[in-house]
Short mmCIF file of C-alpha atoms in Angstrom, two decimals:
data_model
loop_
_atom_site.label_atom_id
_atom_site.label_comp_id
_atom_site.label_asym_id
_atom_site.label_seq_id
_atom_site.Cartn_x
_atom_site.Cartn_y
_atom_site.Cartn_z
CA MET N 37 10.20 9.61 -1.31
CA LYS N 38 6.49 9.57 -3.09
CA GLN N 39 3.47 11.60 -3.00
CA PHE N 40 -0.03 9.99 -1.89
CA ALA N 41 -3.18 12.05 -1.08
CA VAL N 42 -5.40 10.03 1.11
CA ILE N 43 -9.20 11.72 0.13
CA GLY N 44 -11.48 10.22 2.82
CA CYS N 45 -10.34 9.52 6.52
CA GLY N 46 -12.25 7.07 7.90
CA ARG N 47 -10.91 3.99 9.64
CA PHE N 48 -9.48 2.53 6.41
CA GLY N 49 -8.27 5.97 4.81
CA SER N 50 -6.67 7.29 8.03
CA SER N 51 -5.14 3.71 8.12
CA VAL N 52 -3.69 3.97 4.54
CA ALA N 53 -2.39 7.60 5.31
CA LYS N 54 -0.53 6.93 8.47
CA THR N 55 1.65 4.18 7.63
CA LEU N 56 2.29 6.19 4.08
CA TYR N 57 3.60 8.56 6.40
CA ASN N 58 5.76 6.81 8.85
CA GLU N 59 7.11 5.24 5.83
CA GLY N 60 8.77 8.15 5.10
CA HIS N 61 6.29 9.51 2.17
CA ASP N 62 4.65 12.81 1.95
CA VAL N 63 0.74 12.32 2.61
CA LEU N 64 -1.73 14.82 1.69
CA VAL N 65 -5.54 13.96 3.46
CA ILE N 66 -8.25 15.41 2.15
CA ASP N 67 -11.98 15.40 4.25
CA LYS N 68 -15.14 17.39 4.19
CA ASP N 69 -15.36 17.05 7.88
CA PRO N 70 -13.23 19.50 9.83
CA VAL N 71 -12.66 17.53 13.26
CA ILE N 72 -11.54 14.87 11.09
CA VAL N 73 -8.72 17.19 9.45
CA GLN N 74 -8.01 18.49 12.94
CA GLU N 75 -7.30 15.52 14.44
CA ILE N 76 -5.13 14.06 11.83
CA ALA N 77 -3.09 16.88 10.76
CA ASP N 78 -0.21 16.04 13.02
CA GLN N 79 0.12 12.74 11.84
CA VAL N 80 0.65 13.05 8.05
CA THR N 81 2.44 15.95 5.64
CA HIS N 82 -0.71 17.93 5.15
CA ALA N 83 -4.68 17.71 5.74
CA VAL N 84 -6.84 19.68 4.39
CA GLN N 85 -10.59 20.25 4.32
CA VAL N 86 -12.50 20.29 1.12
CA ASP N 87 -15.80 19.01 -0.78
CA THR N 88 -14.44 16.41 -2.47
CA ILE N 89 -17.03 16.56 -5.07
CA ASP N 90 -16.34 19.84 -5.98
CA GLU N 91 -14.20 19.52 -9.00
CA SER N 92 -12.41 23.17 -8.58
CA ALA N 93 -11.45 22.36 -5.19
CA LEU N 94 -9.76 19.18 -6.26
CA THR N 95 -7.91 21.12 -9.25
CA SER N 96 -6.64 23.89 -6.80
CA LEU N 97 -5.05 20.89 -4.87
CA GLY N 98 -2.58 20.24 -7.70
CA LEU N 99 -3.71 16.42 -7.58
CA THR N 100 -2.22 15.83 -10.96
CA ASN N 101 1.44 16.02 -9.33
CA PHE N 102 0.33 13.11 -6.83
CA ASP N 103 2.26 9.65 -7.48
CA VAL N 104 -1.03 8.06 -6.06
CA VAL N 105 -4.71 9.01 -5.22
CA ILE N 106 -6.62 6.94 -2.79
CA VAL N 107 -10.02 7.25 -2.45
CA SER N 108 -11.59 5.72 0.77
CA ILE N 109 -15.07 7.38 1.77
CA GLY N 110 -16.76 5.55 3.57
CA ALA N 111 -20.53 5.06 3.07
CA ASP N 112 -21.85 7.51 1.11
CA ILE N 113 -20.96 5.80 -2.29
CA GLN N 114 -22.30 8.46 -4.41
CA ALA N 115 -19.52 11.16 -3.01
CA SER N 116 -17.22 8.40 -3.89
CA ILE N 117 -18.04 7.22 -7.70
CA LEU N 118 -17.62 10.97 -8.41
CA THR N 119 -14.81 11.88 -6.24
CA THR N 120 -13.29 9.51 -8.58
CA LEU N 121 -14.84 10.46 -12.21
CA ILE N 122 -13.30 13.84 -11.45
CA CYS N 123 -10.29 12.51 -10.05
CA LYS N 124 -10.12 10.77 -13.88
CA GLU N 125 -11.26 13.88 -15.59
CA ILE N 126 -8.27 16.16 -14.15
CA GLY N 127 -5.41 13.69 -15.08
CA VAL N 128 -4.65 11.92 -11.91
CA LYS N 129 -1.74 9.51 -12.43
CA ARG N 130 -3.11 6.56 -10.94
CA ILE N 131 -6.14 6.13 -8.56
CA ILE N 132 -7.16 3.36 -5.84
CA ALA N 133 -10.79 3.47 -4.80
CA LYS N 134 -12.49 1.56 -1.51
CA ALA N 135 -15.53 -0.01 -2.61
CA GLN N 136 -18.27 -1.10 -0.38
CA THR N 137 -19.94 -3.70 -2.65
CA GLU N 138 -19.02 -5.40 -5.70
CA ILE N 139 -21.49 -3.32 -7.29
CA HIS N 140 -19.74 -0.37 -6.12
CA GLY N 141 -16.02 -1.61 -6.92
CA ARG N 142 -17.67 -2.59 -10.55
CA LEU N 143 -18.54 1.17 -10.91
CA LEU N 144 -16.06 2.77 -10.05
CA ASN N 145 -13.60 0.36 -12.22
CA LYS N 146 -15.95 2.30 -15.06
CA VAL N 147 -15.85 5.83 -14.02
CA GLY N 148 -11.46 5.22 -13.92
CA ALA N 149 -10.11 4.01 -10.78
CA ASP N 150 -7.15 1.82 -11.60
CA SER N 151 -7.54 -0.65 -9.16
CA VAL N 152 -10.39 -1.28 -6.37
CA VAL N 153 -9.61 -2.30 -2.68
CA PHE N 154 -12.51 -4.14 -0.22
CA PRO N 155 -12.12 -3.23 3.53
CA GLU N 156 -12.81 -6.63 4.50
CA ARG N 157 -10.50 -8.13 2.35
CA ASP N 158 -7.50 -5.70 2.26
CA MET N 159 -6.64 -3.65 5.59
CA GLY N 160 -5.54 0.00 4.91
CA VAL N 161 -2.05 -1.12 6.35
CA ARG N 162 -1.68 -4.04 3.84
CA VAL N 163 -2.28 -2.05 0.68
CA ALA N 164 -0.35 1.11 1.51
CA HIS N 165 2.93 -1.28 1.94
CA ASN N 166 1.72 -2.49 -1.56
CA LEU N 167 1.73 1.09 -2.73
CA VAL N 168 4.95 1.97 -1.22
CA SER N 169 6.71 -1.24 -2.77
CA PRO N 170 5.68 -3.15 -5.54
CA SER N 171 7.58 -6.27 -5.20
CA ILE N 172 5.65 -6.69 -1.34
CA LEU N 173 2.91 -8.80 -2.80
CA ASP N 174 1.08 -9.36 1.35
CA HIS N 175 1.56 -7.91 4.40
CA ILE N 176 0.37 -9.39 7.04
CA GLU N 177 0.38 -8.32 10.81
CA LEU N 178 0.87 -10.35 13.52
CA SER N 179 1.47 -8.00 16.66
CA PRO N 180 2.35 -4.26 16.37
CA ASP N 181 5.40 -5.55 16.46
CA TYR N 182 6.19 -8.38 13.78
CA SER N 183 4.62 -9.07 10.79
CA ILE N 184 5.17 -11.60 7.15
CA VAL N 185 5.59 -10.25 4.11
CA GLU N 186 5.08 -11.67 0.67
CA ILE N 187 7.89 -11.14 -1.50
CA SER N 188 8.02 -11.38 -5.55
CA VAL N 189 12.57 -12.08 -6.29
CA LEU N 190 14.15 -9.36 -7.74
CA ASP N 191 15.84 -10.07 -11.05
CA GLU N 192 19.43 -9.52 -9.76
CA TRP N 193 18.21 -12.30 -6.44
CA GLU N 194 17.73 -15.00 -9.73
CA GLY N 195 20.41 -17.48 -9.20
CA LYS N 196 21.96 -16.69 -6.29
CA SER N 197 21.49 -18.95 -3.36
CA LEU N 198 19.77 -17.79 0.24
CA LEU N 199 23.28 -17.39 1.94
CA ASP N 200 24.31 -15.17 -1.20
CA LEU N 201 21.21 -13.00 -0.20
CA ARG N 202 22.44 -12.72 3.50
CA LEU N 203 18.79 -11.20 4.40
CA PRO N 204 19.24 -11.92 8.14
CA SER N 205 22.27 -10.30 8.33
CA LYS N 206 21.92 -7.38 5.93
CA TYR N 207 18.24 -7.23 7.15
CA GLY N 208 17.28 -8.99 10.01
CA VAL N 209 14.55 -10.59 8.33
CA ASN N 210 14.26 -13.96 8.13
CA ILE N 211 12.55 -16.29 5.21
CA LEU N 212 9.73 -18.90 6.61
CA ALA N 213 9.13 -20.63 3.05
CA ILE N 214 9.65 -20.08 -0.82
CA LYS N 215 6.58 -20.38 -3.12
CA HIS N 216 7.73 -21.59 -6.36
CA LYS N 217 5.84 -23.35 -9.37
CA ASN N 218 6.30 -26.69 -7.85
CA GLY N 219 4.70 -25.69 -4.36
CA ILE N 220 6.70 -24.33 -1.32
CA ASN N 221 9.82 -24.87 0.33
CA ILE N 222 9.37 -24.58 4.40
CA SER N 223 12.56 -23.91 5.96
CA PRO N 224 14.83 -23.49 2.73
CA ASN N 225 18.45 -24.57 3.10
CA ALA N 226 20.87 -21.40 2.91
CA ASP N 227 21.93 -23.36 -0.33
CA TYR N 228 18.81 -23.07 -2.24
CA LYS N 229 18.84 -21.36 -5.82
CA ILE N 230 16.56 -18.40 -5.92
CA ALA N 231 14.60 -18.62 -9.31
CA GLN N 232 12.10 -16.92 -11.81
CA GLY N 233 8.75 -16.54 -10.19
CA ASP N 234 9.54 -17.20 -6.94
CA ILE N 235 8.49 -15.88 -3.80
CA LEU N 236 9.71 -15.36 -0.44
CA VAL N 237 7.61 -15.27 2.54
CA VAL N 238 10.06 -13.74 5.30
CA ILE N 239 9.17 -12.97 9.00
CA GLY N 240 10.89 -9.80 10.49
CA ASN N 241 10.11 -7.06 13.12
CA ASN N 242 8.34 -4.31 11.53
CA LYS N 243 11.04 -1.55 11.69
CA ASP N 244 13.68 -4.40 9.97
CA LEU N 245 10.82 -5.05 7.51
CA SER N 246 9.95 -1.32 7.04
CA LYS N 247 14.25 -0.60 5.92
CA PHE N 248 13.94 -3.56 4.15
CA GLU N 249 11.06 -2.81 1.92
CA LYS N 250 12.46 0.38 0.88
CA ARG N 251 15.72 -1.25 -0.35
CA ILE N 252 13.89 -2.95 -3.08
#
């Protein structure tokens, strides 16, 4: 179980926070709007009302103890930048920041964001799954019940066949394709041998995929 803090709870921030919490992780939500805090309080571990550009207030929350802090402040670019800077200065381990524009993103990088995401390109759910499991390269929701994920192969999978992995029987997920250095193999045979650098494209029920992601 990891600990995440989400600062700013608009559509993007709330999506990240709820997904991480539903995956079984501790999630602290921080927002200056008391109405937003009250609305999401029952859907995360903790929710607090704080002015995010108040350094002493952020420090008091113990953010340095969290694995990742996601700064997802919306239209207030100045608050986004200052909050990211404060998180960096107080020693937060890893900072993920949401940017509105390319220039905003570059500024966030300069003040200490470890990585920057753009809502137009990176949905909150996709980012959350990537944070939970570094092996998950992409996560695309097809419907409320089914998704497709791209997975970088684990070291212990190399040299084994798809039959050896038994992903359908063990986890309830199915392999649509395998991306490799020479291209892509659609509907690979069960005797396909996994090689270093391969990427599995897997489809499954969201509940089964969630269990699968936690095991890798």
